[in-house]
Amino acid sequence: MTSDASRIAELADSGVRMIERLRRKAFLPDTRKGLDVRYGIAEAAALLGCSTNRIRMAEDAGRLPQPPATDSGRRAGYTIEELLHMREVLGASPARAPMDQPPIIAVQNFKGGVGKSTVTTHLAHYLAVQGYRVLVVDCDSQATTTTLFGLNPHFNVTREETLYPYLSIDPTQADLLYAVKKTPWPNVDLIPSNLELFDVEYEMAAAGADGGSILATRFRKLKAGLMDLARSYDVVLLDPPPALGTISLAVMQAANALIVPLAATTPDFCSTVQFLSMMEQVIGQLGQAGIDVDYSFVRLICSKFNGNDPAHAMVQQIMEQTFGPALLPVAILESAEISHAAMRMMTVYELDKPIGTARTHKRCRTNLDEALGQVEQLVRRGWGRVSPVSEEALVNEAA
């Protein structure tokens, strides 16, 4: 007779094979994720906060290369790499100053299904489009963020490439540099995860009487390792597990800012309230143990919001009344474009053309820019800066 464990193992193996089939189908011919997004000159100018004329003048003067032409003679548009070069030449880089503290932002909620990994990956790519250097650290053994970056955690990631060799009771790595992987985005790096990262939880549980001191050491070690890496980036994003465990606690202590995604449903609202209550207790307990937690900002963001659903609107009002200014005013709308991109192990920012209608794609992209731009403003405020002022705004102000 086939045991329950054997049947579950068969289901898991079947699922792993299907993930790899989907990945290969999405990334043929080389089965590796690429980045084919290009931006027209008007969109590039908007991103750089300058006029199209300034870009053309820099190209005519040889300060910027001319973009290649298509077969029809039209401009092919600019790649992300070219946009980053344009930012350097035109002095439009948003990079933090050497003395600015790099934000290490945990995107955390103990309730699963709130879009935590979706928010993390879209935020990473939004910031990349804006010109920031971003490090994403997948701290969740379920590895959804790793998958959205185009890696199969079962086939493409080993335990030695995750946080495990650094956080293990018997560590084999003294810093985190070994785990940093390049991604198709020239200004986004990733520390991936897979199921074996959960072994850290087992080791801590088996540590017995010495578990408390080992745990405190791991907390401080993760923070030190991330702060060391953060010097090479503008923003670090952490995607912890959706549960209260060793790694989640370590992430909570290592972060210096917190974003809490929640869906506009009553169960999600209630669960998030419980999460915040638990956070308060845990932070107090950590403080008593001499482990400080200090956040430059704590904000909640409503994800998967359906403006046509009266129940969503009602729960959103409840959230506004409850959380006040801690709730970011622009919610992330539920969109088929996000779901379709996720099926291809991508974000909306990686699509070179709409999957659905052009109108749906534009509405989704505009909403994501507005919602995630709120987090960018929090980052810049922490550096004592506001958004870069465009030439058009300066002209209007002078007039």
Coordinates of N, CA and C in Angstrom, one line a residue, residues 181-323:
K181 N 23.7 37.1 -6.5 CA 23.7 36.7 -7.9 C 23.2 37.9 -8.8
K182 N 23.8 38.0 -10.0 CA 23.3 39.0 -11.0 C 22.0 38.6 -11.5
T183 N 21.2 39.5 -11.9 CA 19.9 39.3 -12.5 C 19.9 39.9 -13.9
P184 N 18.9 39.7 -14.7 CA 18.8 40.4 -16.0 C 18.8 41.9 -15.9
W185 N 18.5 42.4 -14.7 CA 18.5 43.9 -14.5 C 19.9 44.3 -14.1
P186 N 20.6 45.2 -14.8 CA 21.9 45.6 -14.5 C 22.1 46.2 -13.2
N187 N 21.0 46.7 -12.6 CA 21.2 47.4 -11.3 C 20.3 46.7 -10.2
V188 N 20.0 45.4 -10.4 CA 19.3 44.6 -9.4 C 20.1 43.3 -9.2
D189 N 20.5 43.0 -8.0 CA 21.1 41.7 -7.6 C 20.1 41.0 -6.7
L190 N 20.4 39.7 -6.6 CA 19.5 38.8 -5.8 C 20.3 37.8 -5.0
I191 N 19.9 37.6 -3.7 CA 20.3 36.5 -2.9 C 19.1 35.5 -2.9
P192 N 19.2 34.4 -3.6 CA 18.1 33.5 -3.8 C 17.8 32.6 -2.6
S193 N 16.7 31.9 -2.7 CA 16.4 30.9 -1.6 C 15.9 29.6 -2.2
N194 N 15.8 28.6 -1.4 CA 15.1 27.4 -1.7 C 14.7 26.7 -0.4
L195 N 14.1 25.5 -0.6 CA 13.5 24.9 0.6 C 14.5 24.5 1.7
E196 N 15.7 24.3 1.3 CA 16.7 23.9 2.3 C 17.1 25.0 3.3
L197 N 16.7 26.3 3.0 CA 17.0 27.3 3.9 C 16.2 27.1 5.2
F198 N 15.1 26.3 5.1 CA 14.3 26.0 6.3 C 15.1 25.2 7.3
D199 N 16.2 24.6 6.9 CA 17.1 23.9 7.8 C 17.6 24.7 9.0
V200 N 17.7 26.0 8.7 CA 18.1 27.0 9.8 C 17.1 26.9 11.0
E201 N 15.8 26.8 10.6 CA 14.8 26.7 11.7 C 15.0 25.4 12.5
Y202 N 15.2 24.3 11.8 CA 15.4 23.0 12.5 C 16.6 23.1 13.4
E203 N 17.7 23.7 12.9 CA 18.9 23.7 13.7 C 18.7 24.5 15.0
M204 N 18.0 25.7 14.9 CA 17.7 26.5 16.1 C 16.9 25.7 17.1
A205 N 15.9 25.0 16.6 CA 15.0 24.3 17.4 C 15.7 23.1 18.2
A206 N 16.8 22.6 17.5 CA 17.5 21.5 18.1 C 18.7 22.0 19.0
A207 N 18.8 23.3 19.1 CA 20.0 23.8 19.8 C 19.8 23.7 21.3
G208 N 18.6 23.4 21.8 CA 18.4 23.1 23.2 C 18.6 24.4 24.1
A209 N 19.3 24.2 25.2 CA 19.5 25.3 26.2 C 20.3 26.4 25.6
D210 N 21.1 26.1 24.7 CA 22.0 27.2 24.1 C 21.3 27.9 23.0
G211 N 20.0 27.6 22.7 CA 19.3 28.2 21.6 C 19.2 29.7 21.7
G212 N 19.0 30.2 22.9 CA 18.7 31.6 23.0 C 20.0 32.4 22.6
S213 N 21.1 32.0 23.1 CA 22.3 32.8 22.8 C 22.7 32.6 21.3
I214 N 22.5 31.4 20.8 CA 22.8 31.2 19.3 C 21.8 32.1 18.5
L215 N 20.6 32.2 18.9 CA 19.6 33.0 18.2 C 20.0 34.4 18.2
A216 N 20.4 34.9 19.3 CA 20.8 36.3 19.4 C 22.0 36.6 18.5
T217 N 22.9 35.6 18.5 CA 24.1 35.8 17.6 C 23.7 35.8 16.2
R218 N 22.8 35.0 15.8 CA 22.3 34.9 14.4 C 21.6 36.2 14.0
F219 N 20.9 36.8 14.9 CA 20.2 38.1 14.7 C 21.2 39.1 14.3
R220 N 22.2 39.3 15.2 CA 23.2 40.3 15.0 C 24.1 40.0 13.8
K221 N 24.3 38.7 13.5 CA 25.1 38.4 12.3 C 24.4 38.8 11.0
L222 N 23.1 38.5 10.9 CA 22.4 38.8 9.7 C 22.4 40.3 9.5
K223 N 22.1 41.1 10.5 CA 22.1 42.5 10.4 C 23.5 43.0 9.9
A224 N 24.6 42.5 10.5 CA 25.9 42.9 10.2 C 26.2 42.6 8.7
G225 N 25.8 41.4 8.3 CA 26.1 41.0 6.9 C 25.4 41.8 5.9
L226 N 24.1 42.1 6.2 CA 23.3 42.9 5.3 C 23.8 44.4 5.2
M227 N 24.2 44.9 6.4 CA 24.7 46.3 6.4 C 26.0 46.4 5.6
D228 N 26.8 45.3 5.7 CA 28.1 45.3 5.0 C 27.8 45.3 3.4
L229 N 26.8 44.5 3.0 CA 26.5 44.5 1.6 C 25.8 45.8 1.1
A230 N 25.0 46.4 2.0 CA 24.2 47.5 1.7 C 25.0 48.7 1.2
R231 N 26.3 48.7 1.6 CA 27.1 49.8 1.2 C 27.3 49.9 -0.3
S232 N 27.0 48.9 -1.0 CA 27.1 48.8 -2.5 C 25.8 49.1 -3.2
Y233 N 24.7 49.4 -2.4 CA 23.4 49.5 -3.0 C 22.7 50.8 -2.5
D234 N 21.7 51.2 -3.2 CA 20.9 52.3 -2.7 C 19.7 51.8 -1.8
V235 N 19.2 50.6 -2.1 CA 18.1 50.1 -1.4 C 18.2 48.6 -1.3
V236 N 18.0 48.0 -0.1 CA 18.0 46.5 0.1 C 16.5 46.1 0.5
L237 N 16.0 45.1 -0.2 CA 14.6 44.6 0.1 C 14.7 43.2 0.6
L238 N 14.0 42.9 1.7 CA 14.0 41.6 2.3 C 12.6 41.0 2.2
D239 N 12.6 39.8 1.7 CA 11.3 39.0 1.7 C 11.3 37.9 2.7
P240 N 10.9 38.1 3.9 CA 10.9 37.0 4.9 C 9.8 36.0 4.8
P241 N 9.8 34.9 5.6 CA 8.7 34.0 5.5 C 7.5 34.6 6.2
P242 N 6.3 34.1 5.7 CA 5.0 34.6 6.3 C 4.7 33.9 7.6
A243 N 5.6 33.8 8.5 CA 5.4 33.2 9.8 C 6.4 33.7 10.8
L244 N 6.1 33.5 12.1 CA 7.0 33.9 13.1 C 7.9 32.8 13.4
G245 N 9.1 32.9 12.9 CA 10.2 31.9 13.1 C 11.5 32.5 13.3
T246 N 12.6 31.7 13.3 CA 13.9 32.3 13.5 C 14.3 33.3 12.4
I247 N 14.1 32.9 11.2 CA 14.5 33.8 10.1 C 13.7 35.1 10.1
S248 N 12.4 35.0 10.3 CA 11.5 36.1 10.4 C 12.0 37.1 11.5
L249 N 12.3 36.6 12.6 CA 12.7 37.4 13.7 C 14.1 38.1 13.4
A250 N 15.0 37.3 12.7 CA 16.2 37.9 12.3 C 16.1 39.0 11.3
V251 N 15.1 38.8 10.4 CA 14.9 39.8 9.4 C 14.3 41.1 10.0
M252 N 13.3 40.9 11.0 CA 12.7 42.0 11.6 C 13.8 42.9 12.3
Q253 N 14.8 42.2 12.9 CA 15.8 43.0 13.6 C 16.8 43.6 12.7
A254 N 17.1 42.9 11.5 CA 18.1 43.4 10.6 C 17.6 44.6 9.8
A255 N 16.3 44.7 9.6 CA 15.7 45.7 8.8 C 15.7 47.1 9.5
N256 N 15.7 48.1 8.8 CA 15.6 49.5 9.4 C 14.4 50.2 8.9
A257 N 13.5 49.5 8.1 CA 12.2 50.0 7.7 C 11.3 48.8 7.4
L258 N 10.0 49.1 7.4 CA 9.0 48.0 7.3 C 7.9 48.4 6.4
I259 N 7.6 47.5 5.4 CA 6.4 47.7 4.6 C 5.5 46.5 4.8
V260 N 4.2 46.7 5.2 CA 3.3 45.6 5.5 C 2.2 45.6 4.4
P261 N 2.2 44.6 3.5 CA 1.2 44.5 2.5 C 0.0 43.8 3.1
L262 N -1.2 44.2 2.8 CA -2.4 43.5 3.2 C -3.5 43.7 2.2
A263 N -4.3 42.7 2.0 CA -5.4 42.7 1.0 C -6.6 43.3 1.7
A264 N -7.6 43.9 0.9 CA -8.7 44.6 1.4 C -9.9 43.6 1.7
T265 N -9.6 42.6 2.6 CA -10.6 41.7 3.1 C -10.6 41.7 4.6
T266 N -11.7 41.3 5.2 CA -11.8 41.3 6.6 C -10.8 40.4 7.3
P267 N -10.7 39.1 6.7 CA -9.7 38.2 7.3 C -8.3 38.8 7.3
D268 N -7.9 39.4 6.1 CA -6.6 40.0 6.0 C -6.4 41.2 7.0
F269 N -7.4 42.0 7.1 CA -7.3 43.1 8.1 C -7.1 42.6 9.5
C270 N -7.9 41.6 9.9 CA -7.8 41.0 11.3 C -6.5 40.3 11.5
S271 N -6.0 39.6 10.5 CA -4.7 39.0 10.6 C -3.6 40.0 10.7
T272 N -3.7 41.1 10.0 CA -2.6 42.1 10.0 C -2.6 42.8 11.4
V273 N -3.8 43.0 12.0 CA -3.8 43.5 13.3 C -3.1 42.6 14.3
Q274 N -3.4 41.3 14.2 CA -2.7 40.3 15.0 C -1.2 40.4 14.8
F275 N -0.8 40.5 13.5 CA 0.6 40.6 13.2 C 1.3 41.8 13.8
L276 N 0.6 43.0 13.8 CA 1.2 44.2 14.4 C 1.3 44.0 15.9
S277 N 0.3 43.4 16.5 CA 0.3 43.1 18.0 C 1.5 42.2 18.4
M278 N 1.7 41.2 17.5 CA 2.8 40.3 17.8 C 4.1 41.0 17.6
M279 N 4.2 41.8 16.6 CA 5.4 42.6 16.3 C 5.8 43.4 17.5
E280 N 4.7 44.1 18.1 CA 5.0 44.9 19.3 C 5.6 44.1 20.4
Q281 N 5.0 42.9 20.7 CA 5.5 42.0 21.8 C 6.9 41.6 21.5
V282 N 7.1 41.1 20.2 CA 8.5 40.6 19.9 C 9.5 41.7 20.0
I283 N 9.2 42.9 19.5 CA 10.2 44.0 19.6 C 10.5 44.3 21.0
G284 N 9.5 44.3 21.9 CA 9.7 44.5 23.3 C 10.6 43.4 23.9
Q285 N 10.4 42.1 23.5 CA 11.2 41.0 24.0 C 12.6 41.1 23.5
L286 N 12.8 41.5 22.3 CA 14.1 41.7 21.7 C 14.9 42.8 22.4
G287 N 14.2 43.9 22.7 CA 14.8 45.0 23.5 C 15.3 44.5 24.8
Q288 N 14.5 43.7 25.5 CA 14.9 43.2 26.8 C 16.1 42.3 26.7
A289 N 16.3 41.7 25.6 CA 17.5 40.8 25.4 C 18.7 41.6 24.9
G290 N 18.5 43.0 24.8 CA 19.6 43.8 24.3 C 19.7 43.9 22.8
I291 N 18.7 43.4 22.1 CA 18.7 43.5 20.6 C 17.8 44.6 20.1
D292 N 18.3 45.6 19.6 CA 17.5 46.8 19.3 C 16.9 46.7 17.9
V293 N 15.6 47.2 17.8 CA 14.9 47.3 16.5 C 14.6 48.7 16.3
D294 N 15.0 49.3 15.2 CA 14.8 50.7 15.0 C 14.4 50.9 13.5
Y295 N 13.2 51.3 13.2 CA 12.7 51.5 11.9 C 12.6 53.0 11.6
S296 N 13.1 53.4 10.4 CA 12.9 54.8 10.0 C 11.5 55.0 9.5
F297 N 10.8 54.0 9.0 CA 9.4 54.1 8.7 C 8.7 52.8 8.8
V298 N 7.4 52.8 9.1 CA 6.6 51.6 9.1 C 5.3 52.0 8.4
R299 N 5.0 51.4 7.2 CA 3.9 51.7 6.4 C 3.2 50.5 6.0
L300 N 1.8 50.6 5.9 CA 1.0 49.5 5.4 C 0.6 49.9 4.0
I301 N 0.5 48.9 3.1 CA 0.0 49.2 1.7 C -1.0 48.1 1.3
C302 N -2.1 48.6 0.9 CA -3.2 47.7 0.5 C -2.9 47.1 -0.9
S303 N -2.8 45.8 -1.0 CA -2.5 45.1 -2.2 C -3.8 44.4 -2.7
K304 N -3.8 44.0 -4.0 CA -4.9 43.2 -4.6 C -6.2 43.9 -4.4
F305 N -6.2 45.2 -4.6 CA -7.5 46.0 -4.3 C -8.3 46.1 -5.6
N306 N -9.6 45.7 -5.4 CA -10.6 45.7 -6.5 C -11.5 46.9 -6.3
G307 N -11.3 48.0 -7.0 CA -12.2 49.2 -6.8 C -13.6 49.0 -7.1
N308 N -13.9 47.9 -7.9 CA -15.3 47.6 -8.3 C -16.1 46.7 -7.3
D309 N -15.3 46.3 -6.2 CA -15.9 45.4 -5.2 C -16.3 46.3 -4.0
P310 N -17.6 46.4 -3.7 CA -18.0 47.2 -2.5 C -17.4 46.7 -1.2
A311 N -17.2 45.4 -1.1 CA -16.6 44.9 0.1 C -15.2 45.4 0.3
H312 N -14.4 45.4 -0.8 CA -13.0 46.0 -0.8 C -13.0 47.4 -0.4
A313 N -14.0 48.2 -0.9 CA -14.0 49.6 -0.6 C -14.4 49.8 0.9
M314 N -15.2 49.0 1.4 CA -15.6 49.1 2.8 C -14.4 48.8 3.7
V315 N -13.7 47.7 3.4 CA -12.5 47.3 4.2 C -11.4 48.4 4.1
Q316 N -11.3 49.0 2.9 CA -10.3 50.0 2.8 C -10.6 51.2 3.7
Q317 N -11.9 51.6 3.7 CA -12.3 52.7 4.7 C -12.0 52.3 6.1
I318 N -12.2 51.0 6.5 CA -11.9 50.6 7.8 C -10.4 50.7 8.1
M319 N -9.6 50.3 7.1 CA -8.1 50.4 7.2 C -7.7 51.9 7.4
E320 N -8.3 52.8 6.6 CA -7.9 54.2 6.7 C -8.3 54.8 8.0
Q321 N -9.4 54.4 8.6 CA -9.8 54.9 9.9 C -8.9 54.3 11.0
T322 N -8.5 53.1 10.8 CA -7.7 52.4 11.8 C -6.2 52.8 11.8
F323 N -5.6 52.9 10.6 CA -4.2 53.1 10.5 C -3.8 54.5 10.2

